[in-house]
Tab-separated table of C-alpha atoms in Angstrom:
chain	number	residue	atom	x	y	z
A	253	MET	CA	27.374	33.720	-29.445
A	254	GLN	CA	29.862	31.906	-27.263
A	255	LEU	CA	28.738	28.415	-26.236
A	256	TYR	CA	30.304	26.109	-23.684
A	257	ARG	CA	30.589	22.342	-23.938
A	258	LYS	CA	28.998	20.345	-21.110
A	259	LYS	CA	27.663	16.858	-20.448
A	260	ARG	CA	24.001	16.088	-20.078
A	261	ILE	CA	22.984	13.087	-17.970
A	262	GLU	CA	19.502	11.812	-18.377
A	263	LEU	CA	18.233	9.352	-15.769
A	264	VAL	CA	14.854	7.654	-16.054
A	265	VAL	CA	14.497	5.841	-12.748
A	266	GLU	CA	11.917	4.066	-10.684
A	267	THR	CA	10.182	6.725	-8.576
A	268	ALA	CA	10.961	4.700	-5.439
A	269	ARG	CA	14.628	5.431	-6.096
A	270	ALA	CA	14.380	9.041	-7.299
A	271	LYS	CA	15.051	10.574	-3.892
A	272	ALA	CA	18.253	8.597	-3.381
A	273	ILE	CA	19.456	9.523	-6.867
A	274	ILE	CA	18.795	13.223	-6.323
A	275	GLU	CA	20.660	13.179	-2.999
A	276	MET	CA	23.579	11.524	-4.768
A	277	ILE	CA	23.540	14.194	-7.499
A	278	ASP	CA	23.671	16.916	-4.840
A	279	ALA	CA	26.560	15.152	-3.157
A	280	THR	CA	28.654	15.105	-6.341
A	281	GLY	CA	28.635	18.886	-6.413
A	282	ALA	CA	26.378	19.300	-9.455
A	283	LYS	CA	24.904	22.784	-9.414
A	284	GLY	CA	21.370	21.772	-10.307
A	285	TYR	CA	19.011	19.311	-11.900
A	286	THR	CA	15.548	19.102	-13.439
A	287	VAL	CA	12.959	16.546	-12.318
A	288	LEU	CA	10.042	15.343	-14.414
A	289	GLN	CA	7.550	13.423	-12.295
A	290	ASP	CA	5.451	10.507	-13.541
A	291	VAL	CA	6.935	9.773	-16.902
A	292	SER	CA	5.751	6.604	-18.600
A	293	GLY	CA	7.076	4.253	-21.226
A	294	LYS	CA	8.123	0.741	-21.992
A	295	GLY	CA	11.315	-1.146	-21.273
A	296	GLN	CA	12.772	-4.337	-19.862
A	297	ARG	CA	10.221	-4.377	-17.075
A	298	GLY	CA	7.238	-3.998	-19.411
A	299	ILE	CA	4.971	-0.987	-19.656
A	300	ARG	CA	5.487	1.452	-16.812
A	301	ASP	CA	2.712	3.926	-16.224
A	302	GLU	CA	0.331	5.272	-13.649
A	303	ALA	CA	-0.901	2.768	-11.137
A	304	HIS	CA	-1.502	5.599	-8.793
A	305	LEU	CA	-2.636	3.535	-5.830
A	306	THR	CA	0.770	2.110	-5.147
A	307	GLY	CA	2.990	4.423	-7.155
A	308	LEU	CA	5.401	1.517	-7.501
A	309	PHE	CA	5.203	1.223	-11.247
A	310	ARG	CA	6.049	4.807	-12.004
A	311	ASN	CA	9.152	6.427	-13.330
A	312	THR	CA	10.756	9.787	-12.706
A	313	MET	CA	13.111	11.520	-15.112
A	314	ILE	CA	16.051	13.509	-13.823
A	315	ILE	CA	18.194	15.667	-16.094
A	316	VAL	CA	21.529	17.078	-15.027
A	317	ILE	CA	23.894	19.264	-17.018
A	318	ALA	CA	27.373	19.369	-15.562
A	319	SER	CA	31.080	19.326	-16.243
A	320	GLU	CA	32.501	16.105	-17.640
A	321	GLU	CA	34.120	15.217	-14.308
A	322	VAL	CA	30.914	15.579	-12.279
A	323	ALA	CA	28.916	13.836	-15.005
A	324	ARG	CA	31.150	10.761	-14.966
A	325	GLN	CA	30.825	10.592	-11.190
A	326	ILE	CA	27.030	10.751	-11.376
A	327	VAL	CA	26.912	7.958	-13.957
A	328	GLU	CA	29.189	5.773	-11.890
A	329	ARG	CA	27.453	6.300	-8.575
A	330	SER	CA	24.008	5.850	-10.128
A	331	GLN	CA	24.826	2.261	-11.014
A	332	VAL	CA	25.278	1.323	-7.356
A	333	LEU	CA	21.965	2.918	-6.423
A	334	LEU	CA	20.094	1.308	-9.285
A	335	GLU	CA	21.083	-2.277	-8.617
A	336	ASN	CA	17.750	-4.171	-8.464
A	337	TYR	CA	15.799	-1.100	-9.648
A	338	ALA	CA	14.487	0.059	-12.997
A	339	GLY	CA	16.709	2.744	-14.503
A	340	ILE	CA	18.049	4.182	-17.747
A	341	VAL	CA	21.157	6.342	-17.610
A	342	ALA	CA	22.440	8.167	-20.702
A	343	LEU	CA	25.224	10.668	-21.178
A	344	SER	CA	25.409	13.120	-24.082
A	345	ASP	CA	27.260	16.204	-25.250
A	346	VAL	CA	25.493	19.546	-25.101
A	347	GLU	CA	26.380	23.186	-25.436
A	348	VAL	CA	25.096	25.813	-23.023
A	349	VAL	CA	25.036	29.587	-22.969
A	350	ARG	CA	25.763	30.263	-19.337
A	351	ASP	CA	28.942	28.471	-18.382
A	352	GLU	CA	28.866	29.477	-14.729
A	353	HIS	CA	25.468	27.862	-14.119
A	354	PHE	CA	26.662	24.310	-14.649
B	103	MET	CA	-20.643	-18.938	0.440
B	104	LEU	CA	-22.024	-18.120	-3.006
B	105	HIS	CA	-25.389	-16.818	-1.837
B	106	ILE	CA	-23.740	-14.557	0.738
B	107	ALA	CA	-21.588	-13.102	-1.992
B	108	ILE	CA	-24.556	-12.593	-4.313
B	109	GLY	CA	-26.512	-10.797	-1.596
B	110	ASN	CA	-23.563	-8.449	-1.087
B	111	LEU	CA	-23.134	-7.931	-4.827
B	112	VAL	CA	-26.300	-5.926	-5.285
B	113	SER	CA	-24.994	-2.712	-3.785
B	114	PRO	CA	-23.842	0.324	-5.751
B	115	MET	CA	-20.413	0.058	-4.084
B	116	ILE	CA	-19.746	-3.459	-5.326
B	117	LEU	CA	-21.337	-2.834	-8.718
B	118	PHE	CA	-19.152	0.216	-9.332
B	119	PHE	CA	-16.158	-1.860	-8.336
B	120	VAL	CA	-17.156	-4.526	-10.864
B	121	LEU	CA	-17.676	-1.826	-13.518
B	122	GLY	CA	-14.133	-0.646	-12.819
B	123	VAL	CA	-12.661	-4.137	-13.139
B	124	LEU	CA	-14.518	-4.750	-16.411
B	125	SER	CA	-13.465	-1.424	-17.946
B	126	GLY	CA	-9.895	-2.055	-16.853
B	127	CYS	CA	-10.031	-5.522	-18.403
B	128	ILE	CA	-11.316	-4.350	-21.772
B	129	LYS	CA	-8.773	-1.505	-21.712
B	130	SER	CA	-11.317	1.310	-21.757
B	131	ASP	CA	-9.744	4.752	-21.405
B	132	LEU	CA	-11.956	5.466	-18.394
B	133	ALA	CA	-9.707	6.802	-15.644
B	134	ILE	CA	-10.116	8.719	-12.405
B	135	PRO	CA	-7.564	11.537	-12.273
B	136	ASP	CA	-4.723	10.948	-9.875
B	137	ALA	CA	-5.405	13.951	-7.662
B	138	ILE	CA	-9.103	13.112	-7.290
B	139	SER	CA	-8.322	9.526	-6.372
B	140	LYS	CA	-5.871	10.709	-3.698
B	141	GLY	CA	-8.431	13.205	-2.437
B	142	LEU	CA	-11.103	10.512	-2.156
B	143	SER	CA	-8.818	8.236	-0.178
B	144	LEU	CA	-7.959	11.095	2.210
B	145	TYR	CA	-11.674	11.757	2.649
B	146	LEU	CA	-12.357	8.100	3.470
B	147	MET	CA	-9.557	7.985	6.044
B	148	LEU	CA	-10.682	11.219	7.680
B	149	ALA	CA	-14.279	10.040	7.826
B	150	ILE	CA	-13.503	6.612	9.254
B	151	GLY	CA	-11.112	8.093	11.836
B	152	PHE	CA	-13.491	10.818	12.945
B	153	LYS	CA	-16.478	8.511	13.257
B	154	GLY	CA	-14.405	6.047	15.268
B	155	GLY	CA	-13.274	8.828	17.597
B	156	ALA	CA	-16.786	10.197	18.070
B	157	GLU	CA	-18.047	6.701	18.843
B	158	LEU	CA	-15.217	6.231	21.329
B	159	ALA	CA	-16.188	9.478	23.089
B	160	ALA	CA	-19.773	8.245	23.344
B	161	SER	CA	-18.994	4.768	24.719
B	162	GLY	CA	-15.687	4.939	26.600
B	163	ALA	CA	-14.575	1.432	27.819
B	164	ALA	CA	-10.929	1.958	28.760
B	165	GLY	CA	-9.783	-1.552	29.751
B	166	THR	CA	-10.947	-3.204	26.547
B	167	VAL	CA	-9.251	-0.518	24.477
B	168	ALA	CA	-5.785	-1.394	25.801
B	169	LEU	CA	-6.496	-5.089	25.321
B	170	SER	CA	-7.693	-4.540	21.746
B	171	LEU	CA	-4.673	-2.463	20.821
B	172	SER	CA	-2.353	-5.145	22.225
B	173	ALA	CA	-4.231	-7.767	20.207
B	174	ALA	CA	-3.740	-5.602	17.112
B	175	LEU	CA	0.014	-5.494	17.738
B	176	VAL	CA	0.194	-9.262	18.199
B	177	LEU	CA	-1.795	-9.869	14.998
B	178	SER	CA	0.319	-7.527	12.911
B	179	PHE	CA	3.610	-8.936	14.173
B	180	GLY	CA	2.422	-12.540	14.136
B	181	LEU	CA	0.430	-12.987	10.920
B	182	PRO	CA	3.488	-12.525	8.669
B	183	VAL	CA	5.217	-15.469	10.385
B	184	LEU	CA	2.256	-17.707	9.555
B	185	ALA	CA	2.021	-16.320	6.010
B	186	TYR	CA	5.725	-16.863	5.464
B	187	ALA	CA	5.553	-20.471	6.657
B	188	LEU	CA	2.597	-21.201	4.347
B	189	LEU	CA	4.293	-19.591	1.346
B	190	ARG	CA	7.522	-21.488	1.855
B	191	TRP	CA	5.665	-24.731	2.409
B	192	LEU	CA	3.001	-24.534	-0.295
B	193	THR	CA	4.567	-22.438	-3.059
B	194	SER	CA	7.929	-22.406	-4.789
B	195	LEU	CA	8.663	-18.762	-3.919
B	196	ASP	CA	12.134	-17.913	-2.630
B	197	SER	CA	12.575	-16.541	0.867
B	198	VAL	CA	12.842	-12.865	-0.133
B	199	ASN	CA	9.600	-12.882	-2.095
B	200	ALA	CA	7.858	-14.916	0.604
B	201	ALA	CA	9.028	-12.471	3.290
B	202	ALA	CA	7.907	-9.443	1.240
B	203	ILE	CA	4.449	-10.957	0.677
B	204	SER	CA	4.107	-11.993	4.315
B	205	ALA	CA	4.549	-8.370	5.453
B	206	HIS	CA	1.546	-7.362	3.309
B	207	TYR	CA	-0.692	-9.890	5.048
B	208	GLY	CA	0.151	-8.742	8.566
B	209	SER	CA	-0.641	-5.182	7.605
B	210	VAL	CA	-4.094	-3.941	6.605
B	211	SER	CA	-6.094	-2.581	3.705
B	212	ILE	CA	-7.796	0.625	4.759
B	213	VAL	CA	-10.308	0.492	1.916
B	214	THR	CA	-11.394	-3.039	2.835
B	215	PHE	CA	-11.956	-1.809	6.384
B	216	VAL	CA	-13.894	1.209	5.136
B	217	ALA	CA	-16.007	-1.033	2.891
B	218	ALA	CA	-16.707	-3.351	5.834
B	219	SER	CA	-17.811	-0.421	7.983
B	220	GLY	CA	-20.124	0.608	5.117
B	221	PHE	CA	-21.472	-2.953	4.981
B	222	LEU	CA	-22.202	-2.864	8.729
B	223	GLY	CA	-23.693	0.625	8.432
B	224	ASP	CA	-26.134	-0.630	5.782
B	225	ARG	CA	-27.380	-3.256	8.192
B	226	GLY	CA	-27.488	-0.910	11.184
B	227	VAL	CA	-24.863	-2.974	13.019
B	228	PRO	CA	-22.876	-0.901	15.552
B	229	TYR	CA	-19.187	-1.456	16.227
B	230	GLU	CA	-16.684	-0.292	18.830
B	231	GLY	CA	-15.004	2.974	17.764
B	232	TYR	CA	-11.562	1.911	18.944
B	233	VAL	CA	-11.416	-0.780	16.286
B	234	VAL	CA	-10.348	2.148	14.071
B	235	ALA	CA	-7.339	2.638	16.354
B	236	MET	CA	-6.539	-1.056	15.842
B	237	LEU	CA	-6.474	-0.323	12.128
B	238	ALA	CA	-3.830	2.360	12.655
B	239	VAL	CA	-1.809	0.138	14.998
B	240	MET	CA	-1.764	-2.781	12.570
B	241	GLU	CA	-0.440	-0.920	9.561
B	242	THR	CA	3.303	-1.027	10.295
B	243	PRO	CA	4.498	-3.754	12.731
B	244	ALA	CA	4.102	-6.328	9.948
B	245	ILE	CA	6.777	-4.529	7.943
B	246	VAL	CA	9.290	-5.179	10.729
B	247	SER	CA	8.255	-8.849	10.873
B	248	GLY	CA	8.600	-9.235	7.115
B	249	LEU	CA	12.073	-7.704	7.111
B	250	LEU	CA	13.175	-9.865	10.045
B	251	LEU	CA	11.947	-12.975	8.223
B	252	ALA	CA	13.906	-11.951	5.132
B	253	ARG	CA	17.019	-11.373	7.202
B	254	MET	CA	16.814	-14.601	9.168
B	255	SER	CA	16.359	-16.696	6.054
B	256	ARG	CA	19.392	-15.229	4.308
B	257	PRO	CA	22.192	-17.788	4.171
B	258	ASP	CA	24.845	-15.180	4.934
B	259	GLY	CA	22.664	-13.710	7.705
B	260	ALA	CA	24.948	-14.636	10.589
B	261	GLY	CA	28.225	-13.331	9.265
B	262	ALA	CA	26.941	-10.282	7.412
B	263	PRO	CA	27.572	-6.826	8.856
B	264	ARG	CA	24.642	-5.562	10.904
B	265	THR	CA	22.893	-2.979	8.837
B	266	PRO	CA	19.754	-1.413	10.284
B	267	LEU	CA	16.628	-3.323	9.369
B	268	LEU	CA	14.937	-0.175	8.105
B	269	SER	CA	16.890	2.891	7.084
B	270	ARG	CA	16.084	6.052	9.033
B	271	GLU	CA	14.387	7.483	6.004
B	272	ALA	CA	12.260	4.368	5.534
B	273	THR	CA	11.308	4.337	9.221
B	274	ARG	CA	10.091	7.897	9.074
B	275	GLU	CA	8.169	7.208	5.916
B	276	VAL	CA	6.447	4.229	7.491
B	277	LEU	CA	5.702	5.658	10.949
B	278	LEU	CA	4.612	9.050	9.699
B	279	SER	CA	2.880	7.742	6.603
B	280	GLY	CA	0.067	10.080	5.620
B	281	SER	CA	-2.583	7.456	6.237
B	282	VAL	CA	-1.497	6.765	9.825
B	283	VAL	CA	-1.244	10.479	10.656
B	284	LEU	CA	-4.658	11.257	9.163
B	285	ILE	CA	-6.492	8.309	10.746
B	286	VAL	CA	-4.979	8.794	14.202
B	287	GLY	CA	-5.401	12.584	13.973
B	288	SER	CA	-9.049	12.333	12.915
B	289	LEU	CA	-9.688	9.741	15.609
B	290	LEU	CA	-8.328	12.129	18.258
B	291	ILE	CA	-10.322	15.080	16.896
B	292	GLY	CA	-13.472	12.956	16.811
B	293	TRP	CA	-12.820	11.748	20.332
B	294	LEU	CA	-12.123	15.265	21.689
B	295	THR	CA	-15.112	16.926	20.038
B	296	GLY	CA	-17.525	14.014	20.498
B	297	LYS	CA	-21.189	14.404	19.676
B	298	ASP	CA	-20.998	18.155	18.932
B	299	GLY	CA	-18.097	17.620	16.580
B	300	LEU	CA	-19.923	14.846	14.811
B	301	ALA	CA	-22.953	17.114	14.362
B	302	ILE	CA	-20.721	19.582	12.492
B	303	MET	CA	-18.980	16.974	10.376
B	304	ALA	CA	-21.888	14.610	9.713
B	305	PRO	CA	-23.291	16.288	6.578
B	306	VAL	CA	-19.962	15.708	4.876
B	307	ILE	CA	-18.500	12.595	6.461
B	308	VAL	CA	-21.564	10.502	7.254
B	309	ASP	CA	-24.210	11.012	4.572
B	310	PRO	CA	-22.082	10.991	1.389
B	311	PHE	CA	-19.678	8.384	2.792
B	312	LYS	CA	-20.966	5.401	0.855
B	313	ALA	CA	-21.310	7.299	-2.399
B	314	VAL	CA	-17.703	8.485	-2.154
B	315	LEU	CA	-16.657	4.927	-1.339
B	316	ALA	CA	-18.460	3.751	-4.495
B	317	VAL	CA	-16.481	6.211	-6.642
B	318	PHE	CA	-13.242	5.149	-4.985
B	319	LEU	CA	-14.047	1.486	-5.564
B	320	LEU	CA	-14.634	2.261	-9.245
B	321	ASP	CA	-11.062	3.532	-9.331
B	322	MET	CA	-9.759	0.483	-7.451
B	323	GLY	CA	-11.572	-1.723	-9.945
B	324	LEU	CA	-9.959	0.088	-12.881
B	325	GLN	CA	-6.494	-0.457	-11.511
B	326	ILE	CA	-7.178	-4.085	-10.674
B	327	GLY	CA	-8.654	-4.769	-14.128
B	328	ARG	CA	-5.414	-3.602	-15.701
B	329	ARG	CA	-3.383	-5.959	-13.541
B	330	LEU	CA	-5.326	-9.135	-14.258
B	331	GLY	CA	-2.871	-10.022	-17.007
B	332	GLU	CA	-0.173	-10.420	-14.358
B	333	PHE	CA	-1.780	-13.491	-12.816
B	334	LYS	CA	0.265	-15.813	-14.980
B	335	ALA	CA	3.512	-14.240	-13.789
B	336	VAL	CA	2.365	-14.644	-10.188
B	337	GLY	CA	1.627	-18.358	-10.531
B	338	TRP	CA	-1.493	-20.224	-9.420
B	339	PRO	CA	-0.177	-21.618	-6.101
B	340	VAL	CA	0.567	-18.040	-5.060
B	341	VAL	CA	-2.814	-16.785	-6.300
B	342	ALA	CA	-4.397	-19.548	-4.187
B	343	PHE	CA	-2.481	-18.227	-1.176
B	344	GLY	CA	-4.137	-14.848	-1.805
B	345	LEU	CA	-7.496	-16.596	-1.332
B	346	TYR	CA	-6.901	-18.898	1.661
B	347	MET	CA	-4.638	-16.594	3.666
B	348	PRO	CA	-7.419	-14.015	4.284
B	349	VAL	CA	-9.746	-16.758	5.526
B	350	ILE	CA	-7.093	-18.047	7.935
B	351	GLY	CA	-6.296	-14.506	9.069
B	352	ALA	CA	-9.989	-13.741	9.581
B	353	ALA	CA	-10.457	-16.890	11.673
B	354	ILE	CA	-7.577	-15.853	13.928
B	355	GLY	CA	-8.923	-12.297	14.101
B	356	LEU	CA	-12.372	-13.570	15.068
B	357	LEU	CA	-10.899	-15.712	17.856
B	358	PHE	CA	-8.976	-12.735	19.253
B	359	ALA	CA	-11.984	-10.403	18.992
B	360	ASN	CA	-14.299	-12.961	20.569
B	361	ALA	CA	-11.880	-13.487	23.462
B	362	ILE	CA	-11.740	-9.728	24.050
B	363	GLY	CA	-15.542	-9.652	24.036
B	364	LEU	CA	-16.256	-7.349	21.113
B	365	SER	CA	-19.720	-7.017	19.550
B	366	ALA	CA	-20.601	-8.802	16.291
B	367	GLY	CA	-19.788	-5.578	14.380
B	368	GLY	CA	-16.446	-5.170	16.138
B	369	MET	CA	-15.559	-8.827	15.540
B	370	THR	CA	-16.356	-8.473	11.849
B	371	LEU	CA	-14.022	-5.500	11.549
B	372	VAL	CA	-11.181	-7.217	13.422
B	373	ALA	CA	-11.628	-10.219	11.122
B	374	VAL	CA	-11.371	-7.858	8.143
B	375	LEU	CA	-8.221	-6.285	9.586
B	376	ALA	CA	-6.587	-9.683	10.040
B	377	ALA	CA	-7.770	-10.876	6.619
B	378	SER	CA	-6.803	-7.865	4.540
B	379	ALA	CA	-3.452	-7.146	2.929
B	380	SER	CA	-1.815	-3.767	2.432
B	381	TYR	CA	-1.250	-2.446	-1.083
B	382	ILE	CA	-0.017	1.088	-0.477
B	383	VAL	CA	2.220	1.426	2.575
B	384	VAL	CA	3.805	-2.038	2.649
B	385	PRO	CA	4.643	-2.261	-1.086
B	386	ALA	CA	6.464	1.077	-0.834
B	387	ALA	CA	8.400	-0.094	2.224
B	388	MET	CA	9.285	-3.418	0.603
B	389	ARG	CA	10.479	-1.754	-2.593
B	390	HIS	CA	12.913	0.268	-0.483
B	391	SER	CA	14.021	-2.416	1.933
B	392	LEU	CA	13.759	-5.662	-0.074
B	393	PRO	CA	14.548	-4.538	-3.635
B	394	LYS	CA	15.168	-8.121	-4.745
B	395	ALA	CA	11.539	-9.090	-4.175
B	396	ASN	CA	9.361	-8.759	-7.265
B	397	PRO	CA	6.766	-5.967	-6.857
B	398	ALA	CA	4.613	-7.392	-9.648
B	399	ILE	CA	3.975	-10.424	-7.429
B	400	TYR	CA	3.204	-8.743	-4.129
B	401	VAL	CA	1.161	-5.868	-5.530
B	402	THR	CA	-0.888	-8.120	-7.815
B	403	LEU	CA	-1.531	-10.569	-4.995
B	404	SER	CA	-2.781	-8.107	-2.391
B	405	LEU	CA	-4.507	-5.716	-4.798
B	406	ALA	CA	-5.966	-8.004	-7.472
B	407	VAL	CA	-6.579	-11.231	-5.518
B	408	THR	CA	-7.061	-10.622	-1.807
B	409	PHE	CA	-8.775	-7.224	-1.993
B	410	PRO	CA	-11.622	-8.333	-4.329
B	411	PHE	CA	-12.001	-11.596	-2.411
B	412	ASN	CA	-12.451	-9.780	0.893
B	413	LEU	CA	-14.710	-7.152	-0.633
B	414	ILE	CA	-17.112	-9.562	-2.294
B	415	VAL	CA	-16.947	-12.830	-0.331
B	416	GLY	CA	-14.928	-12.096	2.816
B	417	ILE	CA	-16.841	-9.253	4.465
B	418	PRO	CA	-20.281	-10.942	4.396
B	419	LEU	CA	-18.732	-14.273	5.383
B	420	TYR	CA	-16.837	-12.860	8.367
B	421	TYR	CA	-19.960	-10.977	9.441
B	422	LYS	CA	-22.004	-14.160	9.375
B	423	VAL	CA	-19.484	-16.037	11.524
B	424	ALA	CA	-19.117	-13.050	13.888
B	425	ARG	CA	-22.868	-13.006	14.415
B	426	MET	CA	-22.875	-16.715	15.212
B	427	LEU	CA	-20.041	-16.221	17.711
B	428	ALA	CA	-21.862	-13.301	19.330
B	429	GLU	CA	-25.017	-15.384	19.706
B	430	MET	CA	-23.065	-18.286	21.192
B	431	SER	CA	-21.481	-16.082	23.823
B	432	GLY	CA	-24.961	-15.055	24.895
B	433	GLY	CA	-25.364	-11.792	22.971
């Protein structure tokens, strides 16, 4: 089967910032994204999990698969939005079946 | 002060709260599911709003209402200025963190208010229904004060380009926050439908009210118990602020309420409003608008220091002083 090379950007960000990140992703022209609410884990800012009263210590994961050009833009612009906020941004190579979807 | 607190301690509400704190502390896996906790808080807001509205329909009193709402505005705008001055004077916090914390103390804790109304209900003490409207009024002005304080204290403040204090998105989030919409909406529905409306709603919003509050306080306790480890990061001078600021706020609230001529119950609730600190709406707004302030400090302070203090010591203390004031003014 024919596969097409794409980039996968994985962003684990503070939920307070998720909306701004998603708007930025839309603005870059990416054709879609996947959002995983309330992910937990541990990092530089200690354990991040449910503290559902405030919602401040939660993370959201956003996955985007896009062309290399769009992917680089997303990575770059995310750094401006994540200044002073918790965030992990990683870029990797993937292969997809449906070229036109990404 | 101790015996007042002990008297208040022997209620299921407080005991469930303590159970929550202990289980959180010892890292038990006891947890209230997210959706249920949200549902309970919506229930409490609806109930408190509706009852306030129904009471308002029964009593009326138009002139005092306007005066009370203006007092609420003044308190919410003004208390952060006082809090900021105290923090800068008595702690080593920088101006951004001090400004972020100060906004919390001008705003209100809905659950503390609800607990205080339960406390008064237990003792058969009536209160003016429009105090609930004061609660809604006080939630957001403090955010504006806090952001102004942060802006004024910034060294580059004068020359910096004028960006809006709150982004449009943040403004909408704050003004149309679910809690404000639900409390004001329920207040209006309670006011419009009056006694007949209350008769319909009472089996759900009056009788089980305290039991639901007890379950919600269990959840609050759990979340607070898990945060106790953060005290060290907050620093003791700041923790102390979380204990004396509510007393100062309550004293100011009592003076305002006494001047307006509220009943002992109404004065107690205004004291609670002025004493309590927000831990839902304001932290979210501060995270958006003052990202440099440390959320671990402001959330821990209002949630794990001031909330338990008000719940256990504050409410009975403010009630006692309110009763004395009411007696002095010939009640």
